[in-house]
Short mmCIF file of C-alpha atoms (C1' of nucleotides) in Angstrom, two decimals:
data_model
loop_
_atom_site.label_atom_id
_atom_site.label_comp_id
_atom_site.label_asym_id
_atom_site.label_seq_id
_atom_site.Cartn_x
_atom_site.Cartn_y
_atom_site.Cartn_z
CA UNK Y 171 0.00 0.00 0.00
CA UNK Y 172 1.65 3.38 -0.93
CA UNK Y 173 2.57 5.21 2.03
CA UNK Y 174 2.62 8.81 0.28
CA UNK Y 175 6.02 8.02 -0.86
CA UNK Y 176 5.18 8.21 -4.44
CA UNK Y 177 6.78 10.30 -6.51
CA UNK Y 178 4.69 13.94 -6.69
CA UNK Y 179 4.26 15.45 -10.45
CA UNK Y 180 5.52 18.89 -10.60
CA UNK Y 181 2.13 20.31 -11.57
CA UNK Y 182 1.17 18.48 -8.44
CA UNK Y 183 3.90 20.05 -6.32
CA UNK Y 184 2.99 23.43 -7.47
CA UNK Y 185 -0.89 23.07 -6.78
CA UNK Y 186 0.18 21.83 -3.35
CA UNK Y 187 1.69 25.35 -2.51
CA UNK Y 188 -1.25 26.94 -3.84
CA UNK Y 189 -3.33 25.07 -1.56
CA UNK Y 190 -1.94 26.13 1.43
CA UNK Y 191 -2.90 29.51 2.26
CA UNK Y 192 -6.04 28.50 1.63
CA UNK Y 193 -6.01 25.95 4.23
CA UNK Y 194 -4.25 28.43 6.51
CA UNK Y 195 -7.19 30.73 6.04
CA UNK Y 196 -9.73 28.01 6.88
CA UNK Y 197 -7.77 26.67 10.17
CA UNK Y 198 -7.75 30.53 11.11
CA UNK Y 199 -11.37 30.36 10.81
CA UNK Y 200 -12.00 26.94 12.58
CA UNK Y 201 -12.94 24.96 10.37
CA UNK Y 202 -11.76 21.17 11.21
CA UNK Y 203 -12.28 19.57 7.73
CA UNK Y 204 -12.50 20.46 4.12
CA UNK Y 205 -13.68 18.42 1.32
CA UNK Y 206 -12.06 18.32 -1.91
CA UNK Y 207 -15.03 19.79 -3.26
CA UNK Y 208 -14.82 22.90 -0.80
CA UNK Y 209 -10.88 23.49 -1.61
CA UNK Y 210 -11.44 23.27 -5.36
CA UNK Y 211 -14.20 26.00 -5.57
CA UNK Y 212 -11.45 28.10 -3.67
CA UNK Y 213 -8.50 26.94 -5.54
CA UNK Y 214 -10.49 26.88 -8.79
CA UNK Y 215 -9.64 23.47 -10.14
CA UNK Y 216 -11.77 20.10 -10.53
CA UNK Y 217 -12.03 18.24 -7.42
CA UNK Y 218 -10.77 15.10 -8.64
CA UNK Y 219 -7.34 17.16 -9.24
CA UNK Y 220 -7.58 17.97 -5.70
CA UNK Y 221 -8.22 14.33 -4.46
CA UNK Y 222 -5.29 12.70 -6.86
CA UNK Y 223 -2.89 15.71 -5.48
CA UNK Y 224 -3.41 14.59 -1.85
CA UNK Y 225 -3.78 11.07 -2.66
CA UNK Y 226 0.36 11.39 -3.54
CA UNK Y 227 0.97 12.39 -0.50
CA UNK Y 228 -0.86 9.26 1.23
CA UNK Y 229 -4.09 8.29 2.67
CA UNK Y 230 -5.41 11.58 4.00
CA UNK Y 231 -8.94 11.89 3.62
CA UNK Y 232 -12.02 10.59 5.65
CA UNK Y 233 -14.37 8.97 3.40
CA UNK Y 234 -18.15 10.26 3.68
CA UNK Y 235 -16.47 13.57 5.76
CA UNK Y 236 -13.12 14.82 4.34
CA UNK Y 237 -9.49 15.95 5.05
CA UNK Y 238 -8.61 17.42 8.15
CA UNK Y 239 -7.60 20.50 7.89
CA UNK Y 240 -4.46 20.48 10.33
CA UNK Y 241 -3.43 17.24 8.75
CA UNK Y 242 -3.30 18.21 5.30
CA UNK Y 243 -1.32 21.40 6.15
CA UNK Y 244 1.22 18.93 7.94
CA UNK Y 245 1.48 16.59 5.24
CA UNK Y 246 1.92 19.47 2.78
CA UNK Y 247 4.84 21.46 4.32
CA UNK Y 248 6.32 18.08 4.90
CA UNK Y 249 6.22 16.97 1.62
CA UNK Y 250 7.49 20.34 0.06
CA UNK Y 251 10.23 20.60 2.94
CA UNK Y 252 8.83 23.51 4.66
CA UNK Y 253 8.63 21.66 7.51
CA UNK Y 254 11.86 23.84 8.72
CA UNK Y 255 12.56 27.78 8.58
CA UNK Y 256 14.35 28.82 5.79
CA UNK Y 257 16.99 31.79 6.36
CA UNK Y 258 17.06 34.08 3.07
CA UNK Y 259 18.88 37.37 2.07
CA UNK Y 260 17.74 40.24 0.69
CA UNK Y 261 20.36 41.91 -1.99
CA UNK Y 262 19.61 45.41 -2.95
CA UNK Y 263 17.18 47.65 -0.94
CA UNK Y 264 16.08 49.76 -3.15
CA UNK Y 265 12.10 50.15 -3.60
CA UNK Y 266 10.84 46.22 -4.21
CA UNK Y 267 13.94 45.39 -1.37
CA UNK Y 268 12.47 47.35 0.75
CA UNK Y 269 8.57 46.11 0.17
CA UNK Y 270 10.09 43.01 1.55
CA UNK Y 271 12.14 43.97 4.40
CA UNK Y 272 8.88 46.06 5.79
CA UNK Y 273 6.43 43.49 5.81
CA UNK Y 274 6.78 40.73 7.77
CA UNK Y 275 4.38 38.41 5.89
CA UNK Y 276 7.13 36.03 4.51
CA UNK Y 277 8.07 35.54 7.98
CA UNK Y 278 4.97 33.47 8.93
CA UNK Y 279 5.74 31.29 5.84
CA UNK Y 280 8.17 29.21 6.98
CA UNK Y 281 11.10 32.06 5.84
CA UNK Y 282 13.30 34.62 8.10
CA UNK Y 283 15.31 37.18 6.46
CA UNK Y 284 18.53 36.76 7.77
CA UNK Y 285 20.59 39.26 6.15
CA UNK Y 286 19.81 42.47 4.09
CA UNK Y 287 22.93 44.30 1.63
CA UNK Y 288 22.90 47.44 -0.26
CA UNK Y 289 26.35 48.90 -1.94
CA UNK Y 290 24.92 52.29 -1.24
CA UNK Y 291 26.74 53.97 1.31
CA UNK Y 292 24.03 56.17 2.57
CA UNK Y 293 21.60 52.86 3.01
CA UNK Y 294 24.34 50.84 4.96
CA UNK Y 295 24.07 50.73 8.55
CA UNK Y 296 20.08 52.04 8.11
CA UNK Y 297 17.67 49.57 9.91
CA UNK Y 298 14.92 49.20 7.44
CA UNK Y 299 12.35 46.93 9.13
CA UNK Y 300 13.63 44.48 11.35
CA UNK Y 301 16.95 44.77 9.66
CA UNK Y 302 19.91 46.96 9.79
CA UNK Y 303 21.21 47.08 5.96
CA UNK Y 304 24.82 45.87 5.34
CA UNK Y 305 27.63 46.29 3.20
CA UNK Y 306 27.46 43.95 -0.02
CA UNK Y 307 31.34 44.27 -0.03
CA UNK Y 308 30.72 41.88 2.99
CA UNK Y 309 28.48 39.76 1.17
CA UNK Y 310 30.43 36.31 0.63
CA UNK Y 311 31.46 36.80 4.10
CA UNK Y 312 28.25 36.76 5.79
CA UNK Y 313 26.24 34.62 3.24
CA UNK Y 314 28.59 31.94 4.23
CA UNK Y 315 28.95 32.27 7.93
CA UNK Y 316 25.52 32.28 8.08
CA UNK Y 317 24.63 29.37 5.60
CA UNK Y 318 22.06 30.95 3.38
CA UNK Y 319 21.51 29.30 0.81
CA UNK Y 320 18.16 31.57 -0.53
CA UNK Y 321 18.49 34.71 -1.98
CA UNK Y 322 16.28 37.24 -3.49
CA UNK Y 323 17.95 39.96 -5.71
CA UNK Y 324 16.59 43.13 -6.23
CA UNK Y 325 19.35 44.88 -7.59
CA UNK Y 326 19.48 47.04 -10.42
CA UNK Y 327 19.77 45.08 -14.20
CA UNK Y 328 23.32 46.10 -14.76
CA UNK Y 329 24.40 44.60 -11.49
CA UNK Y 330 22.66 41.51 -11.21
CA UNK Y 331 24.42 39.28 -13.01
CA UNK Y 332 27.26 40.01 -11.74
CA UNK Y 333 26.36 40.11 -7.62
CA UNK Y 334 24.73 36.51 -8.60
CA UNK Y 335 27.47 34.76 -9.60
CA UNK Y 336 28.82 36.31 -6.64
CA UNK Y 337 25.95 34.95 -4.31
CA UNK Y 338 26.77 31.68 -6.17
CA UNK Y 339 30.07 31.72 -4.83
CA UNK Y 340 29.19 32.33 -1.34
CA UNK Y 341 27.19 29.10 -1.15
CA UNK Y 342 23.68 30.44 -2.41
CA UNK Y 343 21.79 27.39 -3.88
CA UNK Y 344 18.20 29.23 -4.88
CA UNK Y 345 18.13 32.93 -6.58
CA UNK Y 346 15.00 34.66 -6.87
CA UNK Y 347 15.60 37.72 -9.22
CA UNK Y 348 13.32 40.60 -10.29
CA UNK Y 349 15.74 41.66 -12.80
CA UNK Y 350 14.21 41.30 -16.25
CA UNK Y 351 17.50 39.62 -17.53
CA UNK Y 352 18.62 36.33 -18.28
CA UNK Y 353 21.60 34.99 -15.35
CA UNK Y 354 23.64 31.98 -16.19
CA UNK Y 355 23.76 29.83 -13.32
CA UNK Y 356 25.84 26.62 -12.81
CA UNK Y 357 23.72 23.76 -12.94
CA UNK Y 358 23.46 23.27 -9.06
CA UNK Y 359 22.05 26.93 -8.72
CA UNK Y 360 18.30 27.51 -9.36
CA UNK Y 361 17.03 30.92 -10.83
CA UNK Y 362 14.18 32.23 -11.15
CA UNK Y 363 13.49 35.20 -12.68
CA UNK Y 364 10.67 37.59 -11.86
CA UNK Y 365 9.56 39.31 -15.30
CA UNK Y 366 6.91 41.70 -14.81
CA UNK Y 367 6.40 41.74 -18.27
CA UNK Y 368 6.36 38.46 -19.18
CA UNK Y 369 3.95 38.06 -16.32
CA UNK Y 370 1.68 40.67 -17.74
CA UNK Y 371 2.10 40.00 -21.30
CA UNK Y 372 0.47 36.27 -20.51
CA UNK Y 373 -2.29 37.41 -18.63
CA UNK Y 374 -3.36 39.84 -21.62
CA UNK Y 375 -3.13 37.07 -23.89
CA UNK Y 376 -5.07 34.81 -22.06
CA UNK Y 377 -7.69 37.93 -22.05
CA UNK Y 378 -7.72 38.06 -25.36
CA UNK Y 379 -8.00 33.72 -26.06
CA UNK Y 380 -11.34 34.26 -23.73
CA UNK Y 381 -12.72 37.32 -25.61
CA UNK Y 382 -11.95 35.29 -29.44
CA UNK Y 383 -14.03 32.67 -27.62
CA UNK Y 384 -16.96 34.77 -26.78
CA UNK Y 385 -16.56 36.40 -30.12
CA UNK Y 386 -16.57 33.26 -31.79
CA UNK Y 387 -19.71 31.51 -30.63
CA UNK Y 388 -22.08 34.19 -30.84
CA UNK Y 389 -24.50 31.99 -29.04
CA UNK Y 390 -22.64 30.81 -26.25
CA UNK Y 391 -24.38 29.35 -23.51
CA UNK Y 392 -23.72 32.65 -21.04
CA UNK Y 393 -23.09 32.58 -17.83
CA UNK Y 394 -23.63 28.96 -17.53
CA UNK Y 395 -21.66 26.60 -15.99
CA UNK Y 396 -18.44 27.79 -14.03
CA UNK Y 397 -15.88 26.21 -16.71
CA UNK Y 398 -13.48 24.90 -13.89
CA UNK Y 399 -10.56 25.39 -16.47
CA UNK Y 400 -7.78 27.19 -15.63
CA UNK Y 401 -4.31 27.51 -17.55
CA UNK I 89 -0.06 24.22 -45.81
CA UNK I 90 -0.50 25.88 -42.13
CA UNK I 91 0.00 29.16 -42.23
CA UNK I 92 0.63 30.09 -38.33
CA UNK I 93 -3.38 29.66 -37.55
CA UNK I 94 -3.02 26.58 -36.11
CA UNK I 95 -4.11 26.85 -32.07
CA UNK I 96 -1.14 27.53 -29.80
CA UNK I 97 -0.64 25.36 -26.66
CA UNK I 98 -0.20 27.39 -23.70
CA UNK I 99 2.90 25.95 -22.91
CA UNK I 100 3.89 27.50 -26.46
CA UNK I 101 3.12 30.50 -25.45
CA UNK I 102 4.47 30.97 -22.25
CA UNK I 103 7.36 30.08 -23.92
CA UNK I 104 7.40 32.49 -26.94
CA UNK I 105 7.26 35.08 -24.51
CA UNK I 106 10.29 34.49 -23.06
CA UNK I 107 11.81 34.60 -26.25
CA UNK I 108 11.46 37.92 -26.66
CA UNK I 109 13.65 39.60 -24.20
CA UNK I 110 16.75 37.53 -25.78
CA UNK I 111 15.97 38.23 -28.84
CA UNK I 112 15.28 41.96 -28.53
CA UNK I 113 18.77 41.88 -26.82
CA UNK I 114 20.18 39.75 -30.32
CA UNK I 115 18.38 42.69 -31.83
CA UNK I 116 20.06 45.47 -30.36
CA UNK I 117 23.68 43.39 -30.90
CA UNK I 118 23.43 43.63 -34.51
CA UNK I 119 22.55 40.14 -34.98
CA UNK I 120 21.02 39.27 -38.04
CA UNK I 121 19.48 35.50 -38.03
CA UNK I 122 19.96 32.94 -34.98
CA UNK I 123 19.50 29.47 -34.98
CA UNK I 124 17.20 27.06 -33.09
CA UNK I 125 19.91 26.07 -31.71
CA UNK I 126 21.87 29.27 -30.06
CA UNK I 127 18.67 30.65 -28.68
CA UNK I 128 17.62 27.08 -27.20
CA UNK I 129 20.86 27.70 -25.08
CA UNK I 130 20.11 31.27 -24.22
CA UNK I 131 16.77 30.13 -23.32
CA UNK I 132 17.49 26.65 -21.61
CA UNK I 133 15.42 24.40 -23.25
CA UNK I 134 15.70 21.80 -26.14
CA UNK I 135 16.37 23.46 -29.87
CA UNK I 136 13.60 21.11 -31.44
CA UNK I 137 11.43 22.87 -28.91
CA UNK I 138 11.98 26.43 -30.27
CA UNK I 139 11.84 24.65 -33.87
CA UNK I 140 8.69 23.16 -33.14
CA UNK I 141 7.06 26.37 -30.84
CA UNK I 142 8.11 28.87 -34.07
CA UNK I 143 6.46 26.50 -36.36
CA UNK I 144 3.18 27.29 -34.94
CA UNK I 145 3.54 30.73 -36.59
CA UNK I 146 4.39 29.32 -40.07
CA UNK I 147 7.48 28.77 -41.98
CA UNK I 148 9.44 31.60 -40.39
CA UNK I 149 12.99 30.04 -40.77
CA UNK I 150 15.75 29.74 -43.48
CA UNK I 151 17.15 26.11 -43.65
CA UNK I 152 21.08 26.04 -43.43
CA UNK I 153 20.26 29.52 -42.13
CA UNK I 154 17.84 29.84 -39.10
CA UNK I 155 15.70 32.63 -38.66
CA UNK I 156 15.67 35.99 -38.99
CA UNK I 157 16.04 37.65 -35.52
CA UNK I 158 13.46 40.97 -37.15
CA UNK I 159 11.02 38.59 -38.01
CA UNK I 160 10.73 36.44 -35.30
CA UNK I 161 10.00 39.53 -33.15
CA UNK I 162 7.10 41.06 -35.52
CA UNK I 163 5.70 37.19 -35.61
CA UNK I 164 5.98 36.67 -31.88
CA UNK I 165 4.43 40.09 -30.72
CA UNK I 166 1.70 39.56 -33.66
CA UNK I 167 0.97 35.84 -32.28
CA UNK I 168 0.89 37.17 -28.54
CA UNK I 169 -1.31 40.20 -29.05
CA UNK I 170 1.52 42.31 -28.76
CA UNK I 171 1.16 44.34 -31.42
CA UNK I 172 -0.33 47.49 -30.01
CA UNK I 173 0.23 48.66 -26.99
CA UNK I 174 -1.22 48.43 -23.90
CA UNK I 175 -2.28 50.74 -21.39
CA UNK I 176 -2.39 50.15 -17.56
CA UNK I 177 -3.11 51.60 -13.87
CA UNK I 178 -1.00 51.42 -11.01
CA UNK I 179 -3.35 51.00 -8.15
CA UNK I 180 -1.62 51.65 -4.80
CA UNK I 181 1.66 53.94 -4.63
CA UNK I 182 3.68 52.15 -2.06
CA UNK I 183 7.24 50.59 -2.45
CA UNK I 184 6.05 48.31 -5.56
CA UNK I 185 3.97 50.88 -7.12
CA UNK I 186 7.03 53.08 -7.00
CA UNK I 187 9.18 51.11 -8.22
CA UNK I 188 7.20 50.11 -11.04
CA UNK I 189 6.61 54.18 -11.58
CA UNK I 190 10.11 54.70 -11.34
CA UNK I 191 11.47 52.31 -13.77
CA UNK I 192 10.54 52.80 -17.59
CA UNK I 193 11.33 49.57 -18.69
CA UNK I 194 7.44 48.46 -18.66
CA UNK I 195 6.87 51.29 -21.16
CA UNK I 196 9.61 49.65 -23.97
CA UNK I 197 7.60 46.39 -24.04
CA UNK I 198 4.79 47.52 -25.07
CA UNK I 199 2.86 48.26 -21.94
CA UNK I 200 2.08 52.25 -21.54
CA UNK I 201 1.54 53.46 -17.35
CA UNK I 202 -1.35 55.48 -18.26
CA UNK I 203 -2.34 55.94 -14.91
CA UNK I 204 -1.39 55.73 -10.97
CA UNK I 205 -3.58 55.68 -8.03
CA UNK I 206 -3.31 55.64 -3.76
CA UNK I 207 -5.55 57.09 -1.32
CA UNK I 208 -3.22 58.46 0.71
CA UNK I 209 -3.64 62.59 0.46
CA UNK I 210 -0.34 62.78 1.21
CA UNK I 211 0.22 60.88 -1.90
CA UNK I 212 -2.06 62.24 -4.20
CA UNK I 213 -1.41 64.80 -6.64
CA UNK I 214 2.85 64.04 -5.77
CA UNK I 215 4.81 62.89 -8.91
CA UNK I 216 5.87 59.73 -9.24
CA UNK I 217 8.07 58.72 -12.16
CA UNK I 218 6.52 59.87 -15.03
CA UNK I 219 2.75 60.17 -13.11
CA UNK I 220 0.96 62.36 -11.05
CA UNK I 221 -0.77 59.96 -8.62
CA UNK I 222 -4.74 60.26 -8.67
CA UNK I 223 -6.93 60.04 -6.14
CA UNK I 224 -8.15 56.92 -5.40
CA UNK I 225 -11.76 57.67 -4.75
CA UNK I 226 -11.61 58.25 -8.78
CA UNK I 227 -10.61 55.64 -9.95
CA UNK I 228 -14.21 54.33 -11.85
CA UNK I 229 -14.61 57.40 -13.88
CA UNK I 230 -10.84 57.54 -14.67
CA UNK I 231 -10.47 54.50 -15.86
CA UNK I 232 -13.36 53.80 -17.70
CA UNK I 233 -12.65 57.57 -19.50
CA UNK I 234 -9.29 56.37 -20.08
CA UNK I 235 -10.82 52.83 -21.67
CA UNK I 236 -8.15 50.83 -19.50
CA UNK I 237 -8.11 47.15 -19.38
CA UNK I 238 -4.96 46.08 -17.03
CA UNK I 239 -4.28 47.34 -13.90
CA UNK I 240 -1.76 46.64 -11.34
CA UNK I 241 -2.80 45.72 -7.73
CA UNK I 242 -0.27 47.03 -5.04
CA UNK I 243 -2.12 47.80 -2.36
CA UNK I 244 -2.24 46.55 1.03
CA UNK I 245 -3.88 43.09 1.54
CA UNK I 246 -6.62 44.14 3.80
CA UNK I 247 -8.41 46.05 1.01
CA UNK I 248 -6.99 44.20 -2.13
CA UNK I 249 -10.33 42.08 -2.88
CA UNK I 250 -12.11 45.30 -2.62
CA UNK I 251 -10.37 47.48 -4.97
CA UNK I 252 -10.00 44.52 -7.35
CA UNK I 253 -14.17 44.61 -7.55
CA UNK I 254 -13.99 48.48 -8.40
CA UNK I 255 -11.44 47.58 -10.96
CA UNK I 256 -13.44 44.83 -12.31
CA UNK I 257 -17.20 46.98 -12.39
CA UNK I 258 -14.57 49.72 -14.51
CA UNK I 259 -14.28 47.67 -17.02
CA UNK I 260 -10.53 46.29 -15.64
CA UNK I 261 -10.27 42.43 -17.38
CA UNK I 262 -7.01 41.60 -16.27
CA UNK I 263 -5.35 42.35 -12.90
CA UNK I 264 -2.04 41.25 -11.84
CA UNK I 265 -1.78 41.06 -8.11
CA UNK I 266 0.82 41.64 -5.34
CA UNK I 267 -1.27 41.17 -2.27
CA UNK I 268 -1.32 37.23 -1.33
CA UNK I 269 -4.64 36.32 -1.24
CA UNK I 270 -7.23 35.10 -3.37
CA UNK I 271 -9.05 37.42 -5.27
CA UNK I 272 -12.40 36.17 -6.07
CA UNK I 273 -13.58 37.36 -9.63
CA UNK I 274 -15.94 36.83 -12.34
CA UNK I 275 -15.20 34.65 -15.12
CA UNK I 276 -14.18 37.00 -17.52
CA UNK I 277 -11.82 38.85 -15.76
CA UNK I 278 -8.48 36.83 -15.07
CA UNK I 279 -6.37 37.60 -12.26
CA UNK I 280 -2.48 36.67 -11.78
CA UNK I 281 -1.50 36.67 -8.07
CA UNK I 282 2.47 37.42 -7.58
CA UNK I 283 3.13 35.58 -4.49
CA UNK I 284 6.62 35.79 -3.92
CA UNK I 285 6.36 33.06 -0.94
CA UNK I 286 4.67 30.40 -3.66
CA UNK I 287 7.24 31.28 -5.63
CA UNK I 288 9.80 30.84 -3.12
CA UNK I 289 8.77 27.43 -2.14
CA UNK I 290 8.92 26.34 -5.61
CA UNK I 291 12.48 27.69 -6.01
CA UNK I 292 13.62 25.81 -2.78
CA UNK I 293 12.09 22.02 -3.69
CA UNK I 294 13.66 22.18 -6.59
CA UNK I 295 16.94 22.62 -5.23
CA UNK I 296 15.84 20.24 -2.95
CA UNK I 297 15.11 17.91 -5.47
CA UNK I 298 18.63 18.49 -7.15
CA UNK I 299 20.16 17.47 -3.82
CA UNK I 300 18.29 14.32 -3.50
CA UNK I 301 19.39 13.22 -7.37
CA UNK I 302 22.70 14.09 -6.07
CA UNK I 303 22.40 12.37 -2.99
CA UNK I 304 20.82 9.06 -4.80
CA UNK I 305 23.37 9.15 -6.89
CA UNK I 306 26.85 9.03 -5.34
CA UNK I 307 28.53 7.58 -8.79
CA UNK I 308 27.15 10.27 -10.86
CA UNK I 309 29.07 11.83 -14.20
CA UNK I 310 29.46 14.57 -12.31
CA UNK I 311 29.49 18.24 -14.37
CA UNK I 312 29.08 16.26 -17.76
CA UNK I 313 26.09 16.82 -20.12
CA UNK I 314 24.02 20.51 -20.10
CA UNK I 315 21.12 18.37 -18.45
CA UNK I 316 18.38 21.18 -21.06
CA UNK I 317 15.70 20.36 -18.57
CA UNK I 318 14.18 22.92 -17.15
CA UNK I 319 11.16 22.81 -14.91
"C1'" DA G 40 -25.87 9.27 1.84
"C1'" DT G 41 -21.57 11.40 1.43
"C1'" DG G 42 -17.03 11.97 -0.06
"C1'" DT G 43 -12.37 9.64 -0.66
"C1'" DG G 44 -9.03 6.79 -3.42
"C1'" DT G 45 -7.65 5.05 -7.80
"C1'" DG G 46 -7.19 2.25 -12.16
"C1'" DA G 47 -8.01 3.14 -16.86
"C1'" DA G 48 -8.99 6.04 -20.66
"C1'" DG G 49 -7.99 10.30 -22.76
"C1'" DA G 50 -5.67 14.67 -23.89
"C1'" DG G 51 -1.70 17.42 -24.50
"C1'" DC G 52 3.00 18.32 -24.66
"C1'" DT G 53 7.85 16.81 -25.57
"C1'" DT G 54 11.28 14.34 -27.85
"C1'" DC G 55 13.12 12.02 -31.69
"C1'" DA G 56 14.71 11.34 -36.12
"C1'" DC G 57 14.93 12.42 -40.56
"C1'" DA G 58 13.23 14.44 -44.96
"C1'" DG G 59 13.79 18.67 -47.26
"C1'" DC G 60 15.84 23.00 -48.46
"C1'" DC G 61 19.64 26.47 -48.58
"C1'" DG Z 43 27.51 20.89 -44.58
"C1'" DG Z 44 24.06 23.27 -41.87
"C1'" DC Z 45 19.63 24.00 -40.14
"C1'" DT Z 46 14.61 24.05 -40.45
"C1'" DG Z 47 10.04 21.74 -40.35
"C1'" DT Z 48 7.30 17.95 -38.90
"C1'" DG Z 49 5.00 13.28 -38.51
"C1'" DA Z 50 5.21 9.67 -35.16
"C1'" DA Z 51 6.41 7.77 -30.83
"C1'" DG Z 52 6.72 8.46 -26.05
"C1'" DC Z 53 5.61 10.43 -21.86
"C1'" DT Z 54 3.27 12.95 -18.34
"C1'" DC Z 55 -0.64 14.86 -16.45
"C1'" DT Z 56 -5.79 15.19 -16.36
"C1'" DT Z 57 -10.31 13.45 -16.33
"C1'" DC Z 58 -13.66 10.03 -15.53
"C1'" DA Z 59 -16.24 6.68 -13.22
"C1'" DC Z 60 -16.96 3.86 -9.68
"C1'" DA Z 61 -15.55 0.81 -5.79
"C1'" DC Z 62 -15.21 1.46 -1.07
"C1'" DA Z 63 -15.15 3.39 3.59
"C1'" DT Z 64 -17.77 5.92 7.24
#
DNA sequence: ATGTGTGAAGAGCTTCACAGCC
DNA sequence: GGCTGTGAAGCTCTTCACACAT
């Protein structure tokens, strides 16, 4: 009998974060049990997606009543290895840096900014939020003493290739960049790469697919039936 | 013979706009024609899966050749939508609405800030970038004047679901969001949610996947082959 | 009666390999 | 020789339908 040790898909993996706050949400409010049914509405997906995501991650569910709420926020953080606090660093605190450093949210995520840089003389030494900004000349240095190995970069384009490779160096294993530039990586280092535009330019595009739609069936049934398609 | 009509898989598309940026960057260097092949390696994935994504939008290439770095741009942005611009609203000056205000790099894609909103008096009527920040309380009559479809959600969490409604009843159909929660919405109006902690989870299992592979495999041909698999 | 768990069928995307053209 | 374009095979994920547990 599988014992949730399974390989997960990597759609399935990604729906699993997406399910969490979610669940958060509904332990905030009390509720004790969700049905698959209940978390796809929320999640807008089918519910048999939601029942074959959990079912990866072992025998969860309740037949007749449900999952327990608790539970499945367990099983999830355990099976995405959130199940311990991950130390990150913020490079560059310019305006989206400092977004981050002021609001604690990421915090109750399972994440703890550990370290905040700046090269900018006049921001080093500042405390903005809970931390006081320091030197990126010091970078390697404290990156490594202090084992992070999670990064987000929020320096400007010119610079970020180069402060990467540099985090690289220091022991940094994940890189999540909102410069709208491509950063070779050695294989072992994961990048991802925050592209407003990109971002944008698929959402209007997936406008426009819905409005060809309506424009090509004239006599489309209206607002019938929710169309639990996303993506 | 097709003649780039054929439907476009999503995954196509998500791809072809990634394209872009490189090749706009080819562009700029002076480069003439690239091949499947150099821009699969720019790009990170497999060069029969650029051949096979540009043959969705007809016979653009040379063989012996490649393709025409000019071309591909015109066909991509036609394919995407992209050929006209787009306006947008900036709802909520904070640090992310500033820094999108601030930077002008939006504008050379093909997106056009044609308008920036807070409710903060302090805020309003201030200059921000290029904008003079309106007054929140407006924002129906401006943006329906202003005929704009895309708007930008940076404001504070609390009221995020609220504003998105205005935004919606204005005649907003797409909305890309900062604030981390879901964002309930009628069907035809699609809404991207930028949460950087989903995002960061993602980044971190699949370093922690790496390790495992690693870990599973103690004889492995260590720093041989590319590996083009992305994702 | 209600709602999970899952094998099997189906859909969609990726990879391969090679014909075809420069 | 070099590189595109593409049918066919292969693979992964999604959907369905229903057995089964409470």
């Amino acid at each position: 009998m599988p014992l949730g040790s399974r390989r997960i898909p990597i759609e399935t993996a990604d729906r699993l974060f997406t399910y969490l706050r979610p669940l958060f949400c509904l332990r905030t409010e009390g509720k004790g049990t969700v049905s698959s049914q209940e978390l796809a509405e929320i999640c807008d997906v089918n519910p048999a997606v939601v029942r074959k995501d959990f079912s990866y991650l072992g025998n969860l569910g309740t037949r007749g009543v449900g999952y327990d709420v608790g539970g499945l926020i367990e099983a999830i953080r355990l099976a995405l290895r959130l199940d311990r606090e991950i130390g990150l660093a913020v490079v560059g605190v310019g305006n989206i840096g400092r977004a981050l450093l002021e609001q604690p949210r990421l915090e109750f995520e399972g994440f703890r900014i550990a370290a905040a840089f700046d090269s900018n003389p006049e921001k080093i030494g500042t405390r903005v939020g809970r931390m006081v900004v320091e030197d990126a000349a010091d970078l390697e240095e404290r990156i490594a003493s202090k084992a992070i190995r999670l990064a987000i970069l929020a320096v400007p384009e010119a610079s970020a290739p180069k402060v990467a490779r540099r985090l690289a160096a220091a022991g940094v294993k994940s890189i999540l960049s909102f410069a709208p530039c491509r950063i070779a990586m050695p294989e072992n280092v994961k990048v991802t790469c925050m592209d407003l535009s990109v971002v944008m330019a698929q959402l209007v595009y997936k406008s426009c697919l819905d409005e060809e739609v309506v424009a090509t069936e004239p006599e489309g049934a209206g607002a019938g039936l929710p169309e639990a398609k996303e993506r």
